[in-house]
Amino acid sequence: MSRAEIPPPPLSIWIVNPFDDIPGEGLPPLRYWSLARVLAGRGHDVTWWTANWSHRRKARRNVPLGFREEEGFDVRLVAVRPYEKNVSLARIASHRDFGRTFERLASESVASGQLERPDIILASLPPLDAPEAAVRLAGRLDATLVIDLMDVWPETFDRLLPGPAWLRRLLAPLFFGGMERRRDAVLTAADAISAASQNYLDAMLPAIRSPSPTAGSETPPKPTHVCHLGAYLQEYPEPPKLAPLEADAIEAAAPPVKPLTCVYSGSLEAGQDVETAIAAARLLSAAGTAAEIHVAGTGSLEEKLRTAAAGVRPPCRVVVHGLLDRTAHRQLLATADVGLVLVKPESLVAIPYKACDYTAAGLAIVNALPGELESLVARHSAGLQYTAGDAASLARAITSLATNRRLLMECRQGSRRLAEAEFDREKIYPRFARWLEQLLSQ
């Protein structure tokens, strides 16, 4: 048996993330559920520490009975106070609850023999209190600490400050400088850094490459790894293909009568560009473009969007579904043509879950984000770019796909190629797991 074929020894691995949906919440597996599932399948003892308050649903949650037998890992709920708004003092207090209570429960569980000492602790950043607790626990328990970057944080809060950009740049260090220093201390203490995008890793490099105690030198670079959020490609059929003769016939044919079906899936909050979609729908109707825009998700803007959607007249229409369960969400994407990445660039999001899901379903991408996602979409000819906040720009992109079926289908094929190359969880999460295993052998 070659060295590559030797199975790794079983490890005790803790995942620390209070945000992601857990088994039993009826939604598609996200990052930490996917990672825990892969690690457990490789024979490791996995414990996922999370909050008993659902960030997405804003409701208490419980671990379903019997899920360990199905999934192979444990979920431990940490009691926190509830919060209703994503940007609020109540949320900050809830995260503080999580960090303190997680640290206490983890210490007691190991001391009593209820849990094994972890070999690896992987903690998501953000939030901040949980990875700070993980730093202390890793030191006391002699565990390898991995910080998983899920955002450019707290810089993402800069957009919430009042005034023009130059004023926000002046105010940001006053409001968020303390958080940045705490974050940098966590990254300095980490043994390794993983990230959900190359953008996030690049943004944090100054903090990761901290000076060494020897003057004029730097510490050796920390091990790093990029694993995109990804999606399960097998949940969706491949998009339709065009034979060469069919493509020539379509070019000469009139635009299809069937309305173009577009989907936005995700949170309905200020960082999203969903209100621009309503304005674009009105422009499409005025131009006589037949299209449907389906909005699936929940958040503070949901009721406002429902009211606005009711005022859009045919031939374009907007349907606000609310938060869909896993089956309904998958069915909506499987019957759509276009996936809308309606995200404002100032949110500093690189590649959101929705983009991975859209490409898995083979949807042509209409994207507002610059940088990493824009480059990937262009490289694979997977869709079109529009300018966030510009309804006319979004309407033009949708019209191009609605009136040119050949372009639509070529983009759909390119989108699926992008998913296969970059976002397939059956490939990228085993690579993530192997990287974690190798940290203990370095």
Short mmCIF file of C-alpha atoms in Angstrom, two decimals:
data_model
loop_
_atom_site.label_atom_id
_atom_site.label_comp_id
_atom_site.label_asym_id
_atom_site.label_seq_id
_atom_site.Cartn_x
_atom_site.Cartn_y
_atom_site.Cartn_z
CA MET A 1 0.00 0.00 0.00
CA SER A 2 1.43 3.40 -0.99
CA ARG A 3 1.73 6.18 1.55
CA ALA A 4 -1.09 8.11 -0.19
CA GLU A 5 -3.41 5.15 0.35
CA ILE A 6 -2.72 4.77 4.10
CA PRO A 7 -5.81 6.01 5.95
CA PRO A 8 -5.12 8.79 8.48
CA PRO A 9 -5.34 7.93 12.18
CA PRO A 10 -8.65 8.94 13.79
CA LEU A 11 -8.56 12.47 15.17
CA SER A 12 -10.74 14.38 17.58
CA ILE A 13 -11.84 17.51 15.71
CA TRP A 14 -13.94 20.38 17.03
CA ILE A 15 -15.71 22.77 14.66
CA VAL A 16 -16.72 26.08 16.25
CA ASN A 17 -19.34 28.04 14.31
CA PRO A 18 -22.61 29.47 15.68
CA PHE A 19 -24.17 30.55 12.37
CA ASP A 20 -24.66 27.72 9.90
CA ASP A 21 -27.89 25.74 9.67
CA ILE A 22 -27.67 22.40 11.47
CA PRO A 23 -29.19 19.03 10.50
CA GLY A 24 -32.95 19.05 10.87
CA GLU A 25 -33.50 22.67 9.86
CA GLY A 26 -34.73 21.65 6.41
CA LEU A 27 -32.22 23.65 4.40
CA PRO A 28 -29.32 22.62 2.14
CA PRO A 29 -26.11 21.71 4.03
CA LEU A 30 -23.77 24.67 4.28
CA ARG A 31 -20.02 24.79 4.90
CA TYR A 32 -19.65 23.30 8.37
CA TRP A 33 -22.28 20.60 7.96
CA SER A 34 -20.53 19.56 4.73
CA LEU A 35 -17.09 19.57 6.36
CA ALA A 36 -18.28 17.69 9.46
CA ARG A 37 -19.91 15.07 7.24
CA VAL A 38 -16.69 14.51 5.24
CA LEU A 39 -14.46 14.38 8.33
CA ALA A 40 -16.77 11.90 10.05
CA GLY A 41 -16.81 9.79 6.89
CA ARG A 42 -13.00 9.64 7.07
CA GLY A 43 -13.20 8.10 10.55
CA HIS A 44 -12.69 11.16 12.74
CA ASP A 45 -14.57 12.01 15.96
CA VAL A 46 -16.21 15.33 15.06
CA THR A 47 -18.01 17.71 17.42
CA TRP A 48 -19.64 20.86 16.04
CA TRP A 49 -20.18 23.58 18.65
CA THR A 50 -22.94 25.98 17.59
CA ALA A 51 -25.54 28.33 19.06
CA ASN A 52 -29.04 27.34 20.12
CA TRP A 53 -30.35 30.42 18.28
CA SER A 54 -30.76 30.15 14.49
CA HIS A 55 -29.09 33.09 12.78
CA ARG A 56 -31.11 32.56 9.61
CA ARG A 57 -34.55 31.82 11.07
CA LYS A 58 -34.23 33.97 14.22
CA ALA A 59 -35.68 31.17 16.34
CA ARG A 60 -34.59 28.64 18.99
CA ARG A 61 -33.39 25.32 17.65
CA ASN A 62 -32.86 21.78 18.85
CA VAL A 63 -30.73 18.89 17.67
CA PRO A 64 -32.96 16.25 16.03
CA LEU A 65 -33.03 12.79 17.54
CA GLY A 66 -31.03 10.11 15.76
CA PHE A 67 -29.12 12.40 13.43
CA ARG A 68 -25.70 11.20 14.69
CA GLU A 69 -26.43 7.70 13.37
CA GLU A 70 -27.20 9.25 9.97
CA GLU A 71 -24.49 11.93 9.78
CA GLY A 72 -21.76 10.47 12.01
CA PHE A 73 -20.91 13.60 14.03
CA ASP A 74 -22.14 15.41 17.16
CA VAL A 75 -23.72 18.85 17.42
CA ARG A 76 -23.47 20.63 20.76
CA LEU A 77 -25.77 23.59 21.29
CA VAL A 78 -24.51 26.53 23.34
CA ALA A 79 -27.15 28.68 25.04
CA VAL A 80 -27.14 32.32 23.87
CA ARG A 81 -29.54 35.22 24.12
CA PRO A 82 -31.70 35.82 21.03
CA TYR A 83 -31.38 38.67 18.54
CA GLU A 84 -33.66 39.84 15.74
CA LYS A 85 -31.42 42.16 13.74
CA ASN A 86 -28.15 41.13 12.10
CA VAL A 87 -26.60 44.47 12.95
CA SER A 88 -27.45 45.14 16.59
CA LEU A 89 -26.09 45.28 20.13
CA ALA A 90 -28.20 42.22 20.92
CA ARG A 91 -26.26 40.22 18.32
CA ILE A 92 -22.93 41.34 19.79
CA ALA A 93 -24.15 40.25 23.23
CA SER A 94 -25.29 36.91 21.81
CA HIS A 95 -21.84 36.28 20.33
CA ARG A 96 -20.27 37.16 23.67
CA ASP A 97 -22.56 34.60 25.32
CA PHE A 98 -21.45 32.00 22.81
CA GLY A 99 -17.73 32.55 23.34
CA ARG A 100 -17.90 32.49 27.13
CA THR A 101 -20.30 29.57 27.44
CA PHE A 102 -18.56 27.50 24.77
CA GLU A 103 -15.23 27.90 26.56
CA ARG A 104 -16.73 26.89 29.92
CA LEU A 105 -18.67 23.89 28.56
CA ALA A 106 -15.71 22.66 26.51
CA SER A 107 -13.33 22.89 29.48
CA GLU A 108 -15.77 21.08 31.78
CA SER A 109 -16.50 18.37 29.20
CA VAL A 110 -12.81 17.53 28.73
CA ALA A 111 -12.03 17.72 32.47
CA SER A 112 -14.88 15.32 33.29
CA GLY A 113 -13.90 12.87 30.55
CA GLN A 114 -17.16 13.43 28.69
CA LEU A 115 -15.22 14.59 25.63
CA GLU A 116 -11.78 13.74 24.33
CA ARG A 117 -9.16 16.45 24.17
CA PRO A 118 -9.35 17.78 20.61
CA ASP A 119 -6.44 17.31 18.25
CA ILE A 120 -7.74 20.14 16.03
CA ILE A 121 -10.02 23.08 16.77
CA LEU A 122 -11.36 24.80 13.64
CA ALA A 123 -13.13 28.08 14.46
CA SER A 124 -14.87 30.38 12.00
CA LEU A 125 -14.10 34.09 11.83
CA PRO A 126 -16.46 35.92 12.21
CA PRO A 127 -17.68 36.06 14.92
CA LEU A 128 -14.82 37.16 17.17
CA ASP A 129 -15.59 35.90 20.69
CA ALA A 130 -15.71 32.24 19.62
CA PRO A 131 -12.25 32.11 17.97
CA GLU A 132 -10.82 34.06 20.93
CA ALA A 133 -12.17 31.33 23.19
CA ALA A 134 -10.75 28.74 20.78
CA VAL A 135 -7.29 30.36 21.10
CA ARG A 136 -7.39 29.94 24.88
CA LEU A 137 -8.73 26.39 24.69
CA ALA A 138 -6.16 25.33 22.09
CA GLY A 139 -3.39 26.60 24.36
CA ARG A 140 -4.69 24.78 27.44
CA LEU A 141 -5.58 21.55 25.64
CA ASP A 142 -2.52 21.42 23.34
CA ALA A 143 -4.67 21.42 20.20
CA THR A 144 -3.83 22.65 16.71
CA LEU A 145 -5.84 25.81 16.04
CA VAL A 146 -7.22 26.56 12.57
CA ILE A 147 -9.05 29.84 11.89
CA ASP A 148 -11.47 29.63 8.96
CA LEU A 149 -12.04 33.01 7.28
CA MET A 150 -15.65 33.44 6.23
CA ASP A 151 -15.61 37.18 5.63
CA VAL A 152 -13.42 40.27 5.51
CA TRP A 153 -14.26 41.25 9.05
CA PRO A 154 -14.77 43.73 10.68
CA GLU A 155 -14.05 45.80 7.53
CA THR A 156 -17.44 44.73 6.18
CA PHE A 157 -19.02 47.01 8.80
CA ASP A 158 -17.39 50.13 7.29
CA ARG A 159 -20.31 50.53 4.86
CA LEU A 160 -22.70 51.01 7.80
CA LEU A 161 -21.00 54.23 8.90
CA PRO A 162 -22.63 57.51 7.82
CA GLY A 163 -21.32 59.90 5.19
CA PRO A 164 -19.22 59.64 2.00
CA ALA A 165 -16.47 57.09 1.47
CA TRP A 166 -13.64 59.42 2.58
CA LEU A 167 -15.42 60.10 5.88
CA ARG A 168 -16.07 56.39 6.47
CA ARG A 169 -12.35 55.71 5.97
CA LEU A 170 -11.57 58.24 8.71
CA LEU A 171 -14.23 56.94 11.09
CA ALA A 172 -13.62 53.21 10.63
CA PRO A 173 -10.43 53.00 12.77
CA LEU A 174 -12.22 54.86 15.59
CA PHE A 175 -15.22 52.53 15.60
CA PHE A 176 -13.66 49.21 14.57
CA GLY A 177 -9.94 49.55 15.34
CA GLY A 178 -10.30 47.54 18.56
CA MET A 179 -12.04 44.70 16.70
CA GLU A 180 -9.31 44.65 14.06
CA ARG A 181 -6.60 44.37 16.71
CA ARG A 182 -8.45 41.50 18.39
CA ARG A 183 -8.86 39.77 15.02
CA ASP A 184 -5.18 40.20 14.21
CA ALA A 185 -4.28 38.68 17.60
CA VAL A 186 -6.44 35.63 16.82
CA LEU A 187 -4.81 35.18 13.40
CA THR A 188 -1.34 35.55 14.94
CA ALA A 189 -2.16 32.86 17.51
CA ALA A 190 -3.54 30.42 14.92
CA ASP A 191 -1.43 27.50 13.74
CA ALA A 192 -3.04 27.54 10.28
CA ILE A 193 -5.54 29.60 8.28
CA SER A 194 -8.25 28.36 5.93
CA ALA A 195 -10.61 30.56 3.93
CA ALA A 196 -13.79 30.42 1.87
CA SER A 197 -12.15 32.48 -0.89
CA GLN A 198 -8.74 33.61 -2.06
CA ASN A 199 -9.92 37.21 -1.63
CA TYR A 200 -10.43 36.68 2.11
CA LEU A 201 -7.02 35.09 2.52
CA ASP A 202 -5.28 37.87 0.56
CA ALA A 203 -7.04 40.55 2.63
CA MET A 204 -5.76 39.00 5.87
CA LEU A 205 -2.16 38.38 4.76
CA PRO A 206 -0.76 41.44 6.62
CA ALA A 207 -2.16 40.07 9.88
CA ILE A 208 -1.07 36.49 9.13
CA ARG A 209 2.52 37.50 8.29
CA SER A 210 3.28 38.98 11.68
CA PRO A 211 6.86 40.03 12.62
CA SER A 212 8.92 37.49 14.54
CA PRO A 213 10.66 38.34 17.85
CA THR A 214 13.97 38.63 15.94
CA ALA A 215 14.32 42.16 14.62
CA GLY A 216 14.17 42.48 10.87
CA SER A 217 12.76 39.01 10.24
CA GLU A 218 9.36 37.41 9.85
CA THR A 219 7.85 34.25 11.23
CA PRO A 220 7.65 31.32 8.79
CA PRO A 221 4.41 31.47 6.78
CA LYS A 222 1.47 29.68 8.32
CA PRO A 223 -0.13 26.81 6.40
CA THR A 224 -3.10 28.14 4.40
CA HIS A 225 -5.86 26.56 2.36
CA VAL A 226 -8.75 27.89 0.27
CA CYS A 227 -11.97 25.88 0.10
CA HIS A 228 -14.92 27.61 -1.53
CA LEU A 229 -18.36 27.27 0.04
CA GLY A 230 -19.36 24.93 -2.78
CA ALA A 231 -22.50 22.96 -3.59
CA TYR A 232 -23.63 19.39 -4.25
CA LEU A 233 -23.75 19.06 -8.04
CA GLN A 234 -25.54 15.72 -7.97
CA GLU A 235 -28.66 17.40 -6.60
CA TYR A 236 -29.32 19.04 -9.97
CA PRO A 237 -29.69 17.78 -13.53
CA GLU A 238 -27.17 19.05 -16.07
CA PRO A 239 -28.38 22.03 -18.12
CA PRO A 240 -29.65 21.38 -21.65
CA LYS A 241 -27.06 21.19 -24.42
CA LEU A 242 -27.28 22.57 -27.92
CA ALA A 243 -26.23 20.51 -30.92
CA PRO A 244 -24.45 22.60 -33.61
CA LEU A 245 -27.37 22.43 -36.08
CA GLU A 246 -29.86 23.32 -33.34
CA ALA A 247 -27.72 26.29 -32.36
CA ASP A 248 -27.75 27.61 -35.94
CA ALA A 249 -31.53 27.22 -36.10
CA ILE A 250 -32.04 29.05 -32.83
CA GLU A 251 -29.91 31.98 -33.98
CA ALA A 252 -32.32 32.55 -36.87
CA ALA A 253 -35.48 31.96 -34.84
CA ALA A 254 -37.61 34.50 -33.02
CA PRO A 255 -37.07 34.92 -29.25
CA PRO A 256 -38.79 32.17 -27.24
CA VAL A 257 -42.29 32.82 -25.94
CA LYS A 258 -41.61 31.21 -22.54
CA PRO A 259 -40.63 33.84 -19.97
CA LEU A 260 -37.04 33.78 -18.80
CA THR A 261 -37.01 32.41 -15.23
CA CYS A 262 -34.58 34.21 -12.92
CA VAL A 263 -33.88 33.35 -9.27
CA TYR A 264 -32.42 35.26 -6.36
CA SER A 265 -31.77 33.03 -3.35
CA GLY A 266 -30.43 34.41 -0.08
CA SER A 267 -30.90 36.87 2.72
CA LEU A 268 -33.06 39.94 2.26
CA GLU A 269 -30.93 42.48 4.07
CA ALA A 270 -29.23 45.80 3.37
CA GLY A 271 -26.07 44.24 1.92
CA GLN A 272 -28.08 42.67 -0.92
CA ASP A 273 -29.12 44.47 -4.10
CA VAL A 274 -32.64 43.02 -4.21
CA GLU A 275 -34.47 46.34 -4.45
CA THR A 276 -32.66 46.99 -7.74
CA ALA A 277 -34.32 43.83 -9.07
CA ILE A 278 -37.77 45.37 -8.49
CA ALA A 279 -36.79 48.50 -10.40
CA ALA A 280 -35.32 46.35 -13.19
CA ALA A 281 -38.55 44.33 -13.37
CA ARG A 282 -40.52 47.52 -14.00
CA LEU A 283 -38.13 48.44 -16.83
CA LEU A 284 -38.48 44.96 -18.32
CA SER A 285 -42.26 45.22 -18.24
CA ALA A 286 -42.17 48.63 -19.88
CA ALA A 287 -39.96 47.19 -22.64
CA GLY A 288 -42.23 44.17 -23.14
CA THR A 289 -39.63 41.62 -21.98
CA ALA A 290 -41.22 38.44 -20.64
CA ALA A 291 -39.34 37.41 -17.51
CA GLU A 292 -40.02 36.09 -14.02
CA ILE A 293 -37.87 37.01 -11.03
CA HIS A 294 -38.26 34.61 -8.09
CA VAL A 295 -36.97 35.76 -4.70
CA ALA A 296 -36.33 33.00 -2.15
CA GLY A 297 -35.15 34.00 1.31
CA THR A 298 -36.04 35.97 4.38
CA GLY A 299 -34.87 39.07 6.21
CA SER A 300 -35.82 42.59 7.20
CA LEU A 301 -36.63 43.59 3.58
CA GLU A 302 -39.06 40.73 2.91
CA GLU A 303 -42.34 42.56 3.50
CA LYS A 304 -41.16 45.65 1.64
CA LEU A 305 -40.26 43.46 -1.34
CA ARG A 306 -43.63 41.69 -1.26
CA THR A 307 -45.42 45.03 -1.45
CA ALA A 308 -43.20 46.26 -4.28
CA ALA A 309 -43.51 42.98 -6.19
CA ALA A 310 -47.30 43.23 -6.16
CA GLY A 311 -47.01 46.47 -8.16
CA VAL A 312 -45.00 44.95 -11.04
CA ARG A 313 -47.21 44.38 -14.08
CA PRO A 314 -46.85 41.79 -16.91
CA PRO A 315 -45.09 40.71 -19.02
CA CYS A 316 -42.53 40.71 -16.20
CA ARG A 317 -43.46 39.54 -12.72
CA VAL A 318 -41.73 39.19 -9.34
CA VAL A 319 -42.58 36.35 -6.96
CA VAL A 320 -41.41 36.56 -3.32
CA HIS A 321 -41.44 33.04 -1.85
CA GLY A 322 -39.98 33.62 1.60
CA LEU A 323 -37.65 31.04 3.09
CA LEU A 324 -38.00 27.73 1.22
CA ASP A 325 -37.20 24.29 2.59
CA ARG A 326 -34.49 22.23 0.98
CA THR A 327 -36.75 20.37 -1.47
CA ALA A 328 -38.59 23.47 -2.67
CA HIS A 329 -35.34 25.43 -2.98
CA ARG A 330 -33.73 22.71 -5.08
CA GLN A 331 -36.82 22.45 -7.29
CA LEU A 332 -36.90 26.21 -7.87
CA LEU A 333 -33.28 26.25 -9.03
CA ALA A 334 -33.74 23.13 -11.15
CA THR A 335 -36.53 24.81 -13.16
CA ALA A 336 -34.86 28.22 -13.55
CA ASP A 337 -32.68 29.67 -16.32
CA VAL A 338 -30.74 32.46 -14.59
CA GLY A 339 -29.22 32.93 -11.14
CA LEU A 340 -29.02 36.52 -9.87
CA VAL A 341 -26.09 37.41 -7.61
CA LEU A 342 -27.69 40.56 -6.23
CA VAL A 343 -24.97 41.51 -3.75
CA LYS A 344 -23.51 44.97 -3.21
CA PRO A 345 -19.72 45.13 -3.67
CA GLU A 346 -19.34 47.16 -0.46
CA SER A 347 -20.50 44.07 1.46
CA LEU A 348 -17.00 42.68 0.68
CA VAL A 349 -18.52 39.27 -0.04
CA ALA A 350 -16.34 37.32 -2.48
CA ILE A 351 -18.27 34.19 -3.56
CA PRO A 352 -21.59 33.69 -1.75
CA TYR A 353 -23.44 30.40 -1.29
CA LYS A 354 -26.00 31.45 -3.90
CA ALA A 355 -23.36 31.64 -6.64
CA CYS A 356 -22.20 28.09 -5.90
CA ASP A 357 -25.79 26.80 -5.90
CA TYR A 358 -26.60 28.57 -9.17
CA THR A 359 -23.61 27.07 -10.95
CA ALA A 360 -24.40 23.59 -9.59
CA ALA A 361 -27.86 23.96 -11.15
CA GLY A 362 -26.32 25.19 -14.40
CA LEU A 363 -27.95 28.63 -14.29
CA ALA A 364 -26.57 31.52 -16.31
CA ILE A 365 -25.08 33.98 -13.81
CA VAL A 366 -25.96 37.66 -13.65
CA ASN A 367 -23.48 39.06 -11.14
CA ALA A 368 -22.76 42.38 -9.43
CA LEU A 369 -19.64 41.35 -7.48
CA PRO A 370 -16.19 42.37 -8.76
CA GLY A 371 -13.02 40.41 -8.19
CA GLU A 372 -12.87 36.66 -7.68
CA LEU A 373 -16.39 35.73 -8.78
CA GLU A 374 -16.35 38.09 -11.77
CA SER A 375 -13.07 36.50 -12.93
CA LEU A 376 -14.39 32.95 -12.57
CA VAL A 377 -17.62 33.76 -14.42
CA ALA A 378 -15.66 35.37 -17.26
CA ARG A 379 -13.12 32.53 -17.43
CA HIS A 380 -15.85 29.91 -17.86
CA SER A 381 -18.20 32.10 -19.98
CA ALA A 382 -20.83 31.48 -17.32
CA GLY A 383 -22.84 34.69 -17.44
CA LEU A 384 -22.99 38.47 -17.54
CA GLN A 385 -21.96 41.31 -15.24
CA TYR A 386 -24.16 44.21 -14.14
CA THR A 387 -23.56 47.29 -11.99
CA ALA A 388 -25.03 47.07 -8.48
CA GLY A 389 -27.70 49.70 -7.85
CA ASP A 390 -28.21 50.30 -11.58
CA ALA A 391 -31.62 48.92 -12.57
CA ALA A 392 -31.03 49.64 -16.26
CA SER A 393 -27.78 47.65 -16.18
CA LEU A 394 -29.55 44.67 -14.57
CA ALA A 395 -32.46 44.91 -17.03
CA ARG A 396 -30.03 44.90 -19.97
CA ALA A 397 -28.32 41.75 -18.73
CA ILE A 398 -31.64 39.95 -18.24
CA THR A 399 -32.88 41.13 -21.66
CA SER A 400 -29.74 39.81 -23.35
CA LEU A 401 -30.41 36.35 -21.96
CA ALA A 402 -34.17 36.52 -22.56
CA THR A 403 -33.81 37.42 -26.23
CA ASN A 404 -30.78 35.29 -27.15
CA ARG A 405 -31.40 31.66 -26.34
CA ARG A 406 -28.06 30.55 -27.73
CA LEU A 407 -26.24 32.92 -25.37
CA LEU A 408 -28.41 31.71 -22.49
CA MET A 409 -27.62 28.06 -23.10
CA GLU A 410 -23.91 28.70 -23.64
CA CYS A 411 -23.80 30.55 -20.32
CA ARG A 412 -25.64 27.70 -18.63
CA GLN A 413 -23.08 25.21 -19.91
CA GLY A 414 -20.25 27.49 -18.78
CA SER A 415 -21.85 27.84 -15.36
CA ARG A 416 -21.92 24.09 -14.87
CA ARG A 417 -18.27 23.88 -15.97
CA LEU A 418 -17.43 26.47 -13.33
CA ALA A 419 -19.19 24.39 -10.67
CA GLU A 420 -17.34 21.25 -11.70
CA ALA A 421 -13.98 23.04 -11.63
CA GLU A 422 -14.28 25.11 -8.45
CA PHE A 423 -17.37 24.36 -6.33
CA ASP A 424 -18.00 20.60 -6.30
CA ARG A 425 -18.20 19.65 -2.61
CA GLU A 426 -17.53 16.01 -3.44
CA LYS A 427 -14.04 17.17 -4.49
CA ILE A 428 -13.18 20.31 -2.53
CA TYR A 429 -14.23 19.21 0.98
CA PRO A 430 -12.21 15.96 0.91
CA ARG A 431 -9.23 18.15 -0.09
CA PHE A 432 -10.03 20.42 2.87
CA ALA A 433 -10.18 17.38 5.17
CA ARG A 434 -6.85 16.02 3.90
CA TRP A 435 -5.22 19.41 4.48
CA LEU A 436 -6.45 19.41 8.08
CA GLU A 437 -5.13 15.89 8.62
CA GLN A 438 -1.73 16.83 7.24
CA LEU A 439 -1.37 19.71 9.72
CA LEU A 440 -0.55 17.20 12.47
CA SER A 441 2.15 15.51 10.38
CA GLN A 442 4.04 18.68 9.49
#
